[in-house]
Short mmCIF file of C-alpha atoms in Angstrom, two decimals:
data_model
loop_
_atom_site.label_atom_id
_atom_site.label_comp_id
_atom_site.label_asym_id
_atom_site.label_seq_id
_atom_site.Cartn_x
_atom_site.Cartn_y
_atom_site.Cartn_z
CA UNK A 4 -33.01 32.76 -4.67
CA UNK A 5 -33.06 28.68 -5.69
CA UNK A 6 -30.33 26.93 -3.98
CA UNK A 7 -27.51 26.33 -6.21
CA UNK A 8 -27.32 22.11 -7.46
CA UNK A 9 -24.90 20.06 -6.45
CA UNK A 10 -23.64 16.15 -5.80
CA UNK A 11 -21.80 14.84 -2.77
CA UNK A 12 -17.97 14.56 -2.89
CA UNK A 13 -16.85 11.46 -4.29
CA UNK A 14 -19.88 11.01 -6.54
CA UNK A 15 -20.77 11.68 -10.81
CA UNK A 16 -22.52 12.04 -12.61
CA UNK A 17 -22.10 10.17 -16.46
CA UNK A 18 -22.51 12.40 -19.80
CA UNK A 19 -24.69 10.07 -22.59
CA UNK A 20 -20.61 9.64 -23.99
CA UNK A 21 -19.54 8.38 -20.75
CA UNK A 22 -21.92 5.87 -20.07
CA UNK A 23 -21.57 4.32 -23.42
CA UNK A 24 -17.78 3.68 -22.71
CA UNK A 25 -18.39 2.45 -19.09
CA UNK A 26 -20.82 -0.26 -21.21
CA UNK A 27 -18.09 -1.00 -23.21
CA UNK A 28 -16.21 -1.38 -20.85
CA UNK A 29 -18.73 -3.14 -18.77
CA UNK A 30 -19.79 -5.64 -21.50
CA UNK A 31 -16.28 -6.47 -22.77
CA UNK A 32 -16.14 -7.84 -19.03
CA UNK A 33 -19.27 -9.66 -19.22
CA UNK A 34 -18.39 -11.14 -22.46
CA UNK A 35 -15.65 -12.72 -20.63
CA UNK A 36 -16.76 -13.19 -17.75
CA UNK A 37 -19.63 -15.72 -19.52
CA UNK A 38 -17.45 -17.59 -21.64
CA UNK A 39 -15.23 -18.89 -18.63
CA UNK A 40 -18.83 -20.02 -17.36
CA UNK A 41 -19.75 -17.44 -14.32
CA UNK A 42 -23.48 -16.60 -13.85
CA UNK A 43 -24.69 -13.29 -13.22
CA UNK A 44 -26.53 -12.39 -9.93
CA UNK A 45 -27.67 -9.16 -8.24
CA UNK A 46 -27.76 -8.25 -4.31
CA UNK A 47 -29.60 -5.43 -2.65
CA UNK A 48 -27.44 -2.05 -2.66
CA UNK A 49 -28.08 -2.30 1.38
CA UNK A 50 -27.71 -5.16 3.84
CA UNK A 51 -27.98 -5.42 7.59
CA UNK A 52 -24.99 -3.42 9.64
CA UNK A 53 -24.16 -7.07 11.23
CA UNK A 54 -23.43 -8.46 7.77
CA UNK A 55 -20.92 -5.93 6.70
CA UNK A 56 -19.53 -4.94 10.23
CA UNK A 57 -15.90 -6.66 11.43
CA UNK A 58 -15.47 -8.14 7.87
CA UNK A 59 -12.58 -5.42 6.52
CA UNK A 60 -10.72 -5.03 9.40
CA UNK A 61 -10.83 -1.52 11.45
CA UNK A 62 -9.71 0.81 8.60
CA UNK A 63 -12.61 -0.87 6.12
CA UNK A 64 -15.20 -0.32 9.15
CA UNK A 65 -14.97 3.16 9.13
CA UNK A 66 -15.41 3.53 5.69
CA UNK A 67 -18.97 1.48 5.75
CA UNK A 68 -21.68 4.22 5.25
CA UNK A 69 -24.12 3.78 7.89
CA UNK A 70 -28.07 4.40 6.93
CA UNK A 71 -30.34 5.60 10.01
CA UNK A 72 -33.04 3.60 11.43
CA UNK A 73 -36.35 5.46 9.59
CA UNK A 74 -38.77 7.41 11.77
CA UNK A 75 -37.64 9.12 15.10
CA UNK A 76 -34.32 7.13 15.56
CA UNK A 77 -33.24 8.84 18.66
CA UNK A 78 -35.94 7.79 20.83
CA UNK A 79 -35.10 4.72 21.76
CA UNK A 80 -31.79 5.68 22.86
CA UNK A 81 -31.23 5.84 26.60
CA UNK A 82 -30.13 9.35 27.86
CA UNK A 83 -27.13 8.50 29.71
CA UNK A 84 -25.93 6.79 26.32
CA UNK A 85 -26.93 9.74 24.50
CA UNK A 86 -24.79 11.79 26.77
CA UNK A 87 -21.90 10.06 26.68
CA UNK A 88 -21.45 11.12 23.02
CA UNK A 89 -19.90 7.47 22.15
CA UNK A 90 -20.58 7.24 18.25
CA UNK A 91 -19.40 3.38 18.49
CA UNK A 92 -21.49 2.64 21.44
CA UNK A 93 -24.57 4.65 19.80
CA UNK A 94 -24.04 3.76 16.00
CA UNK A 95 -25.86 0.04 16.47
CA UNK A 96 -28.85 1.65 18.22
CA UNK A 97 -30.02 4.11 15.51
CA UNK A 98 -28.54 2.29 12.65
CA UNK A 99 -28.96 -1.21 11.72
CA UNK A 100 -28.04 -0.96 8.01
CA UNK A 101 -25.52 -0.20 5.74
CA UNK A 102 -24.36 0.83 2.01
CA UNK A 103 -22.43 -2.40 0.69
CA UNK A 104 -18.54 -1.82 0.88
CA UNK A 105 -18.09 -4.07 -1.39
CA UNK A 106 -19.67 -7.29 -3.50
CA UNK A 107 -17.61 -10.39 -1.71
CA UNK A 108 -19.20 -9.79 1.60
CA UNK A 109 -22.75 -9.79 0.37
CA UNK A 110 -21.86 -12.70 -1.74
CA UNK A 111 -20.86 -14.82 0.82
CA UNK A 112 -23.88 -13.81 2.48
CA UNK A 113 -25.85 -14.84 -0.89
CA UNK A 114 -23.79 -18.18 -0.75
CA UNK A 115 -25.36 -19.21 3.33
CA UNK A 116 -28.90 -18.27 2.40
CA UNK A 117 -29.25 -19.90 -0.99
CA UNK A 118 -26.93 -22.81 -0.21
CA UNK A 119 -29.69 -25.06 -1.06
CA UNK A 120 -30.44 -24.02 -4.47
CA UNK A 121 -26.59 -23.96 -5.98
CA UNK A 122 -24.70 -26.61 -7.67
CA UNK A 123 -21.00 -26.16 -6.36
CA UNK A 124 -18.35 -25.15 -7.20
CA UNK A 125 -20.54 -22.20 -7.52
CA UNK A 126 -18.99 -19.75 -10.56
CA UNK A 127 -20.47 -16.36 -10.05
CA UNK A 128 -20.02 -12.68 -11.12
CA UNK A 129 -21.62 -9.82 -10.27
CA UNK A 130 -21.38 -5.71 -11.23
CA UNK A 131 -22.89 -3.15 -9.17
CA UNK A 132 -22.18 -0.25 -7.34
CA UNK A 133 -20.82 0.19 -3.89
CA UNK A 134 -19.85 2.35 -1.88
CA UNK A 135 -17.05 3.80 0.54
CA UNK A 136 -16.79 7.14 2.70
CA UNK A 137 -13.18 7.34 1.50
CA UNK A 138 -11.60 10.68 0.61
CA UNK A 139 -12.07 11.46 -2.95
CA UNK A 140 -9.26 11.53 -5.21
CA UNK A 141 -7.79 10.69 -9.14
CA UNK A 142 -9.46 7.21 -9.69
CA UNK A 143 -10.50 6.80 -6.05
CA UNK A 144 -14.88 7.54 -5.58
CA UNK A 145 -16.92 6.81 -2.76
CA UNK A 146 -19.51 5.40 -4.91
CA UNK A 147 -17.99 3.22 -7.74
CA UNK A 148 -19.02 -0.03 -9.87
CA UNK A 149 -17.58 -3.97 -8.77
CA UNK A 150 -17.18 -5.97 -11.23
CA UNK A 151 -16.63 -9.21 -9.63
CA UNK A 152 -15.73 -13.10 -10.61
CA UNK A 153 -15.87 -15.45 -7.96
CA UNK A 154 -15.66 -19.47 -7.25
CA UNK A 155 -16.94 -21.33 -4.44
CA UNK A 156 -16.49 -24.86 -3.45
CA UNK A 157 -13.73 -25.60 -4.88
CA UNK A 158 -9.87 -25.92 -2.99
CA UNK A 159 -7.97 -26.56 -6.25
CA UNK A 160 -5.21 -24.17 -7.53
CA UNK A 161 -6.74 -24.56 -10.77
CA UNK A 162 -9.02 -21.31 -9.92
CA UNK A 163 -6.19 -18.85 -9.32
CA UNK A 164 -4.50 -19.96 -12.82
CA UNK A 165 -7.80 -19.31 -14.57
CA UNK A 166 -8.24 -16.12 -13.01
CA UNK A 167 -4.99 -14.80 -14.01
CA UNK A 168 -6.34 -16.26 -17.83
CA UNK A 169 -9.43 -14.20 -16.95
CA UNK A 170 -7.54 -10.94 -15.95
CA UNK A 171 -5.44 -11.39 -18.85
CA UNK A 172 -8.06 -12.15 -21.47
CA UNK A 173 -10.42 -9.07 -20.26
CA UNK A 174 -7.21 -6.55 -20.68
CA UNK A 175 -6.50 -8.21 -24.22
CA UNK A 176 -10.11 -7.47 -25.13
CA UNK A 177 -10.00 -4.17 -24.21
CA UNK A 178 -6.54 -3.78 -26.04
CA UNK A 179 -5.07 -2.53 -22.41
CA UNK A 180 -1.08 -3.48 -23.33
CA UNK A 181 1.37 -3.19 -19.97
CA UNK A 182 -0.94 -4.41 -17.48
CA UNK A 183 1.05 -5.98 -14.35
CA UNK A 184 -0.95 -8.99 -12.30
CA UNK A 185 0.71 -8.57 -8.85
CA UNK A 186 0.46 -11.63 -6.78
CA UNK A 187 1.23 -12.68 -3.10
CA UNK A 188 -0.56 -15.10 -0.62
CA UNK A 189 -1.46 -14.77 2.49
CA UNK A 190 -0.06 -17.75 4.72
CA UNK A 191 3.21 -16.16 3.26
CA UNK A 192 2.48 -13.10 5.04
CA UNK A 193 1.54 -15.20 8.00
CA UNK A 194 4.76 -16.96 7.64
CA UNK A 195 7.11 -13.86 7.33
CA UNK A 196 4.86 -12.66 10.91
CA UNK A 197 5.83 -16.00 12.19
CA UNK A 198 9.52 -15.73 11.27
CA UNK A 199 9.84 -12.40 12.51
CA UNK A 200 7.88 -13.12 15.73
CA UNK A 201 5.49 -10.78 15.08
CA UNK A 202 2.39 -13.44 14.60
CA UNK A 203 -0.10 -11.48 17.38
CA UNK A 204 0.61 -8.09 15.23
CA UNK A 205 -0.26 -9.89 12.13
CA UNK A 206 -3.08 -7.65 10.92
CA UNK A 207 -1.00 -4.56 11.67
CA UNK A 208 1.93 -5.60 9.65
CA UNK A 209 0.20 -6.67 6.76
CA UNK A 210 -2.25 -3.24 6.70
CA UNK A 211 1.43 -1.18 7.20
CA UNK A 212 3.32 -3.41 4.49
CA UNK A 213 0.45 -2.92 2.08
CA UNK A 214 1.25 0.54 2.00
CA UNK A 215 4.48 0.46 0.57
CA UNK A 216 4.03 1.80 -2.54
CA UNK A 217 2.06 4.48 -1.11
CA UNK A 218 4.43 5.71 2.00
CA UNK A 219 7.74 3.90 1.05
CA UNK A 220 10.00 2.17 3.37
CA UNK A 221 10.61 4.41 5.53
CA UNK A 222 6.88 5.19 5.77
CA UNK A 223 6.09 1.30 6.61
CA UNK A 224 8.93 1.03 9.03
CA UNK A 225 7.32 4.39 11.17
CA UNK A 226 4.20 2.48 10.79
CA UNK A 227 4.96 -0.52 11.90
CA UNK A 228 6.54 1.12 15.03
CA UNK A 229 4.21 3.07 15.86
CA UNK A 230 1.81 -0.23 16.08
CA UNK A 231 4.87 -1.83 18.22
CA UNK A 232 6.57 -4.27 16.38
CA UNK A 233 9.77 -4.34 16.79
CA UNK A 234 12.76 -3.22 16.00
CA UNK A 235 14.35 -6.74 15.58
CA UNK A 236 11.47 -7.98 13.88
CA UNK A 237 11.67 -4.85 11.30
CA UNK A 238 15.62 -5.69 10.69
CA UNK A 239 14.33 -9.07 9.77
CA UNK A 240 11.75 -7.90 7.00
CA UNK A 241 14.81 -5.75 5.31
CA UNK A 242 15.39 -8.36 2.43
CA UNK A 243 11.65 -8.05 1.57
CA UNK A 244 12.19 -4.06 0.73
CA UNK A 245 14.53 -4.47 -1.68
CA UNK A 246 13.60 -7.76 -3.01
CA UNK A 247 13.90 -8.10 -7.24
CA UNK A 248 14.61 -10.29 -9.84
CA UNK A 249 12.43 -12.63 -11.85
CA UNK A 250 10.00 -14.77 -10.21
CA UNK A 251 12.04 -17.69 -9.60
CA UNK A 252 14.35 -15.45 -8.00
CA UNK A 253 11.49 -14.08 -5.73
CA UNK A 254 10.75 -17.83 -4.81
CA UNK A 255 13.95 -19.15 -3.96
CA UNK A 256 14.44 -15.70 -1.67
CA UNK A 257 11.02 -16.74 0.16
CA UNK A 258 12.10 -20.42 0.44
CA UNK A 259 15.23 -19.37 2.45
CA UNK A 260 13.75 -16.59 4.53
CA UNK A 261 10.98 -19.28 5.51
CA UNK A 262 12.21 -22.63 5.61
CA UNK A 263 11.29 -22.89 9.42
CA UNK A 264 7.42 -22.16 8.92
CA UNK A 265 5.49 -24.37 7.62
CA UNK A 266 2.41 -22.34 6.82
CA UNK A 267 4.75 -19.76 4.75
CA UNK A 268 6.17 -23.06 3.03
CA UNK A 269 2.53 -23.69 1.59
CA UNK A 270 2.17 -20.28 0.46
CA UNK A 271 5.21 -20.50 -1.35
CA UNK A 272 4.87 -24.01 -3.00
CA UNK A 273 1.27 -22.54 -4.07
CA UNK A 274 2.91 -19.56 -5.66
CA UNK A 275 5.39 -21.52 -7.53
CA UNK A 276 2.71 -23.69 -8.83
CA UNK A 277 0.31 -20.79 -10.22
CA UNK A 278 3.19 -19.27 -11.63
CA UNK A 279 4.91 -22.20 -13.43
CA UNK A 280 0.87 -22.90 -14.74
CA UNK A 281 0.96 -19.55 -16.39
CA UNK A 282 4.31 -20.17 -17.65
CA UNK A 283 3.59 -23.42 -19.55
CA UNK A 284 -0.05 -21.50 -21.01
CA UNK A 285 1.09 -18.48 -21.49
CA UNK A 286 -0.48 -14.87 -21.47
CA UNK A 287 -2.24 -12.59 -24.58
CA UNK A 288 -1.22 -9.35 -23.33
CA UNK A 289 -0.61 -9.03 -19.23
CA UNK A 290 2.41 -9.81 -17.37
CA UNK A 291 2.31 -12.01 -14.38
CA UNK A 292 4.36 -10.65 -11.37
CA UNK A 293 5.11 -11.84 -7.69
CA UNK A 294 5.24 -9.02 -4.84
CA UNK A 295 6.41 -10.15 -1.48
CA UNK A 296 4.88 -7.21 -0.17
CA UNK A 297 1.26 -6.95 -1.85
CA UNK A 298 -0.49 -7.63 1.31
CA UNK A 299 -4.46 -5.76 0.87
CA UNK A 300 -5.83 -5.09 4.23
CA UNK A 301 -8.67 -7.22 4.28
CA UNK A 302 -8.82 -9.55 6.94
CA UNK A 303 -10.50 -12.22 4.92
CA UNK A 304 -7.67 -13.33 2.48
CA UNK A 305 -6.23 -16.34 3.33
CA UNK A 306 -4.23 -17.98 0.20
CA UNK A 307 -3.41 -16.18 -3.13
CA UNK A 308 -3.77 -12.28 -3.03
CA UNK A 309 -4.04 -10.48 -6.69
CA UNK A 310 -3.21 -6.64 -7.39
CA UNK A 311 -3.51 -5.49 -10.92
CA UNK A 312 -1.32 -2.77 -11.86
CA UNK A 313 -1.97 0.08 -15.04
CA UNK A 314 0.41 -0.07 -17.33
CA UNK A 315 3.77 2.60 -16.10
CA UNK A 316 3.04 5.19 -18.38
CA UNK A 317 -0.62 5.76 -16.04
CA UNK A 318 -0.11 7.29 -13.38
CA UNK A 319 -2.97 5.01 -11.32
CA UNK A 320 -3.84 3.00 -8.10
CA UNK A 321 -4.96 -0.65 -9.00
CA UNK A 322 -7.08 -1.66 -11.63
CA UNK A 323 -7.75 -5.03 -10.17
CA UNK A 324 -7.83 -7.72 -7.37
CA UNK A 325 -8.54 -10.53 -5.65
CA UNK A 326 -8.16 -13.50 -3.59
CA UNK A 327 -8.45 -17.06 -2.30
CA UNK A 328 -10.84 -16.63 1.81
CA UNK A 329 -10.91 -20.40 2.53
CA UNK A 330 -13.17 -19.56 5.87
CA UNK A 331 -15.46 -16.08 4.70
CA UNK A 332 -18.78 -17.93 4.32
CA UNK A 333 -17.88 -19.29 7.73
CA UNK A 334 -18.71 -16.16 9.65
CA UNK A 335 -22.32 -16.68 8.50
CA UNK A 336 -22.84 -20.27 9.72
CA UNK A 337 -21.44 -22.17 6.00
CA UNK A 338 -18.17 -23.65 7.35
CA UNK A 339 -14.95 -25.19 4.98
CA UNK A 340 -16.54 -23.70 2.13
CA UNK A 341 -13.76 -22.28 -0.10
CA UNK A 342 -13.95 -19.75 -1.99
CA UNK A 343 -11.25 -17.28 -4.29
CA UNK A 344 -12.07 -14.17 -6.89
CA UNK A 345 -11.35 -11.08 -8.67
CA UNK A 346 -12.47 -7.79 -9.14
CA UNK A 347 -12.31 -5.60 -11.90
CA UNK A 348 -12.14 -1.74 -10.96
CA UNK A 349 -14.26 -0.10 -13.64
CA UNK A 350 -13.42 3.69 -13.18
CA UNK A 351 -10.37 3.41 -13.14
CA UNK A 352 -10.22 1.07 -15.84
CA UNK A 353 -12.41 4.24 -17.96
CA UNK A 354 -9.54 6.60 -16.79
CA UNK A 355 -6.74 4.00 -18.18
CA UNK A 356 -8.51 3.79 -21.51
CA UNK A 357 -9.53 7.56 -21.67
CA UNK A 358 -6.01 8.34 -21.58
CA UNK A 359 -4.33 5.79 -23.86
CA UNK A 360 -7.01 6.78 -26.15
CA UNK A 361 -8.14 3.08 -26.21
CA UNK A 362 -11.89 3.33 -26.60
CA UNK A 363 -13.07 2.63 -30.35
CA UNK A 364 -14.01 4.79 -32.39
CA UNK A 365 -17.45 2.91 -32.82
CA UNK A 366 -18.10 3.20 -29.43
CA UNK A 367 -20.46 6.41 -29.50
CA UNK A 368 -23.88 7.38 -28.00
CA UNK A 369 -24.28 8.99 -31.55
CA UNK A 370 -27.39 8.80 -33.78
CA UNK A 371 -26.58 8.10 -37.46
CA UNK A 372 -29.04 9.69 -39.31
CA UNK A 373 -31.45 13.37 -38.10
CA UNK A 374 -34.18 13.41 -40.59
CA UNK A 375 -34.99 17.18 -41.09
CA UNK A 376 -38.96 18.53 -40.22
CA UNK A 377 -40.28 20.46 -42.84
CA UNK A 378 -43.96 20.10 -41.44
CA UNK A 379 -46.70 17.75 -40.64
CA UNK A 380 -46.75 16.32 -43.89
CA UNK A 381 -43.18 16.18 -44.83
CA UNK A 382 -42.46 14.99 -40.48
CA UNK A 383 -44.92 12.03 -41.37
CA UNK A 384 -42.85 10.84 -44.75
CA UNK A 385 -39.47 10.79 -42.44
CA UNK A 386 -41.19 9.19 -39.57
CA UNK A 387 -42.36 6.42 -41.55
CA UNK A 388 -38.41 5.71 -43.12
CA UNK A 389 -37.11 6.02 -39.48
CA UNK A 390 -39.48 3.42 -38.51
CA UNK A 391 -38.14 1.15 -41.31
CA UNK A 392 -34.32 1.91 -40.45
CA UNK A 393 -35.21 1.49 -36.36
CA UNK A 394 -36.09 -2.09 -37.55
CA UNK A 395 -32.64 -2.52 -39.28
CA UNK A 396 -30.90 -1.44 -36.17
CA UNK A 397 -29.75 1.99 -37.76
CA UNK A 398 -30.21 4.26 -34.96
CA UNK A 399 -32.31 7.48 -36.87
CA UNK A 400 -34.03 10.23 -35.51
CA UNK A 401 -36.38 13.27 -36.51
CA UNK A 402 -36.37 16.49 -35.13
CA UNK A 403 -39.45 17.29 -33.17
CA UNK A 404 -39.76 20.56 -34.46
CA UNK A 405 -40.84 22.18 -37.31
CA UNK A 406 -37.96 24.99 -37.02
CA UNK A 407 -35.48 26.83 -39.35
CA UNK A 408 -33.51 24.63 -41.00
CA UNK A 409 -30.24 26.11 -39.89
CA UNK A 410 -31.05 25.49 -36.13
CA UNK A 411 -31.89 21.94 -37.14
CA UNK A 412 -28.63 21.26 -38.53
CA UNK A 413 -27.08 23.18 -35.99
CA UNK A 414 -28.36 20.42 -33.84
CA UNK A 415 -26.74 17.45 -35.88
CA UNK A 416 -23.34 19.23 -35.71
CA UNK A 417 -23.43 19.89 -32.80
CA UNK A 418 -24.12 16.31 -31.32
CA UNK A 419 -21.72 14.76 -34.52
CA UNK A 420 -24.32 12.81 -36.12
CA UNK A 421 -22.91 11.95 -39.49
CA UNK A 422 -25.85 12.32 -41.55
CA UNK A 423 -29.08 14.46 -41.82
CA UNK A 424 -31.96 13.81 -44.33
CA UNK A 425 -33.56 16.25 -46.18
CA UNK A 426 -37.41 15.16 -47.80
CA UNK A 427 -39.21 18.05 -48.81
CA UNK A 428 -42.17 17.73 -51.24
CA UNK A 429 -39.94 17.15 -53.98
CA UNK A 430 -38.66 14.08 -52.66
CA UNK A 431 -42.46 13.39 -51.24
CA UNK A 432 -43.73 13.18 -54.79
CA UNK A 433 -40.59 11.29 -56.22
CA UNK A 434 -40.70 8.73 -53.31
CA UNK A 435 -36.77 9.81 -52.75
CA UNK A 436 -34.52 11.31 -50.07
CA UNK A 437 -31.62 13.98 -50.21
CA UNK A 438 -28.52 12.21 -47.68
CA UNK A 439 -26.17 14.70 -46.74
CA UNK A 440 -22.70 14.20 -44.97
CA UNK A 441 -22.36 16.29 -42.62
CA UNK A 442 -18.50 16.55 -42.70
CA UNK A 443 -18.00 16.70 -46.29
CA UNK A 444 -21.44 18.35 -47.21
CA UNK A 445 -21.79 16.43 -49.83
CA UNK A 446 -25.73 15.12 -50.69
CA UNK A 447 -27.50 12.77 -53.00
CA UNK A 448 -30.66 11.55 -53.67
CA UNK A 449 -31.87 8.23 -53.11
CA UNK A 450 -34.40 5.52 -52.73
CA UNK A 451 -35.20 3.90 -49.47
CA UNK A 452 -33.25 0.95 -50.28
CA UNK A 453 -30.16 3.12 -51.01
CA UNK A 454 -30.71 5.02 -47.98
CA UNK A 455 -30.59 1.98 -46.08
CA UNK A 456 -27.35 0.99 -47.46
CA UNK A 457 -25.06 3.93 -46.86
CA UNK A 458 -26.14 3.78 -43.40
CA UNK A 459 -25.77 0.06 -42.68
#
């Protein structure tokens, strides 16, 4: 008996309808992403283990799928190693690749090698898959598309304000209402660590108080415990659980709780400019937000952090982020090369839409027009008008088959393509065509030239 098909958890596959909206979706992005001036380039789906490895921290690590070494991987593995059953200790020695976790890595990567041959500030973006040994859930895949923005070269604040345009000018486009920008930045993390005098536990606070709107409080608190911070440094972090208010308020609340680091100062006098920018452009459609506790567990932030949130009535993770990683190229040889981007989270993006019900109703993988086969002579008089129509970018087909006519239309129905095309020898000899609707079964006949122009 054949084995029964299947796909690994976590992965899809995309119905003809599906893929159409991801392009949508995928060149409304584009669209924008070229008029703000970022050029496209592409990056293996694979790089070398070292290049991905100790770049997300401990949690992202173990979600990098390893690929094994081709041929008889095992043999060059000593036995006592073997025995010892230590996956960390044996991973490097029978794999020395990986999946991409995501596109910023590789891009930095991109950035050292071709250093020579880009004009900087480098402006780049980039949409491809990657992939994560997560655990599958609503809006969460372990393969999934990137679709990133990013600037190198370049210190100035002036990035972060145009990415917040960008963010804001893709979710217009897409006619997304609701959509919250979260921001942060990391040197007011490491100032709050500093202030609390928790600065060697850094990493583990901001990984536990990233989780907040996952676990809760309570959940971050246990968390942070169980990582031993302590309990006096957790009384000191209470403000920032309960913190509210516009984002002025927000400021003047992380002024006060860090007037005695600098670092967290900086953080907070580049918030306040970014966010008095905005104020003075102004935004289509999104809603610019501050969140003392958006933290993202990456280890390579290191100003501005961006989160973007679906609107309340979806029920989703983020849709969205981002940040400034003044030193990532740095841990491939390229040092005080600044860098700062976004990333646009395409799936769940499609489930947002799909449920708001916000994909036109243009956007279809739909043919507009099934010419009908009545035989070789009759298939060779519609052949020659789908031809013409092909060349007027009218999408028209003919049915291969010289089959009942009912089946035929059957077909059309069944795929909703609006129109079918009936030329028999009657219309053969009178050079016309019988158009029916297919909804309202109504049919004429007509030249070509009419033809042409109720399908336009």
């Amino acid at each position: 008996m054949a084995q029964k098909p299947s796909i690994p958890k976590g992965t899809r596959d995309f119905s003809p309808a599906e893929v159409v909206k991801r392009n949508y979706i995928m060149n409304t992005i584009k669209s924008c992403f070229t008029t703000y001036g970022f050029q496209p380039i592409e990056t293996p789906s694979f790089e070398n283990s070292n290049t991905l490895m100790g770049k997300y921290g401990d949690e992202g690590d173990r979600l990098i799928f390893k690929i094994l070494n081709s041929g008889d991987f095992l043999r060059k593995v000593d036995d006592t190693l073997y025995s010892e059953k230590d996956s960390g200790k044996l991973t490097p020695k029978i794999s020395e690749k990986a999946l991409r976790y995501d596109l910023t890595v590789p891009f930095a990567r991109y950035v050292v090698q071709h250093q020579n041959e880009i004009d900087f500030p480098f402006k780049r973006y980039q949409i491809q898959p990657v992939w994560r040994a997560d655990r599958p859930q609503k809006g969460r895949f372990r393969e999934f598309f990137q679709c990133d923005a990013d600037v190198v070269g370049s210190k100035s604040l002036w990035q972060e304000v145009e990415f917040v345009q960008l963010y804001d000018a893709v979710f217009n486009k897409l006619n997304l209402e609701g959509v919250t920008i979260k921001m942060n930045n990391r040197k007011v993390l490491s100032g709050i660590a500093e202030v609390i005098g928790a600065e060697d536990k850094l990493i583990d606070f901001t990984v536990a108080l990233d989780k907040l709107d996952k676990i809760g409080e309570d959940g971050v608190k246990k968390e942070m415990r169980e990582k031993s911070i302590s309990e006096d440094a957790i009384e000191k972090l209470q403000p920032l659980f309960q913190v509210s208010g516009t984002a002025s308020e927000k400021l003047n609340l992380l002024k006060d709780l860090l007037a005695s680091s600098e670092t967290g100062m900086q953080g907070v006098n580049e918030l306040e400019f970014i966010v008095n920018t905005i104020s003075e452009i102004g935004l289509q459609t999104a809603t610019l937000e501050i969140d003392v506790t958006l933290a993202r567990g990456l280890n390579y932030y290191t100003g501005a952090i961006f989160e973007v949130a679906a609107p309340e009535q979806v029920k989703m993770g983020s849709i969205g982020g981002g940040g400034r990683y003044d030193d990532l190229t740095g841990i491939f040889g390229l040092k005080n090369m600044s860098g700062v981007g976004i990333s646009f989270g395409l799936d769940r993006i499609y489930l947002v839409l799909e449920e708001l019900g916000l994909f036109p109703e243009t956007v279809s993988a739909n043919t507009k027009v099934l010419f009908i086969n009545f035989g070789e002579e009759e298939a060779l008089y519609a052949m020659k008008a789908v031809a013409k129509l092909r060349k007027e970018g009218i999408t028209a087909e003919l049915y291969p088959d010289a089959t009942k006519m009912g089946k035929q239309m059957s077909y059309a129905d069944k795929r909703n393509i609006p129109y079918t095309v009936l030329a028999g020898g009657n219309e053969i000899q009178a050079e016309t065509y019988t158009l029916k609707h297919m909804k309202s079964g109504e049919q004429d006949a007509v030249s070509f030239t009419e033809l042409r122009a109720k399908l336009m």
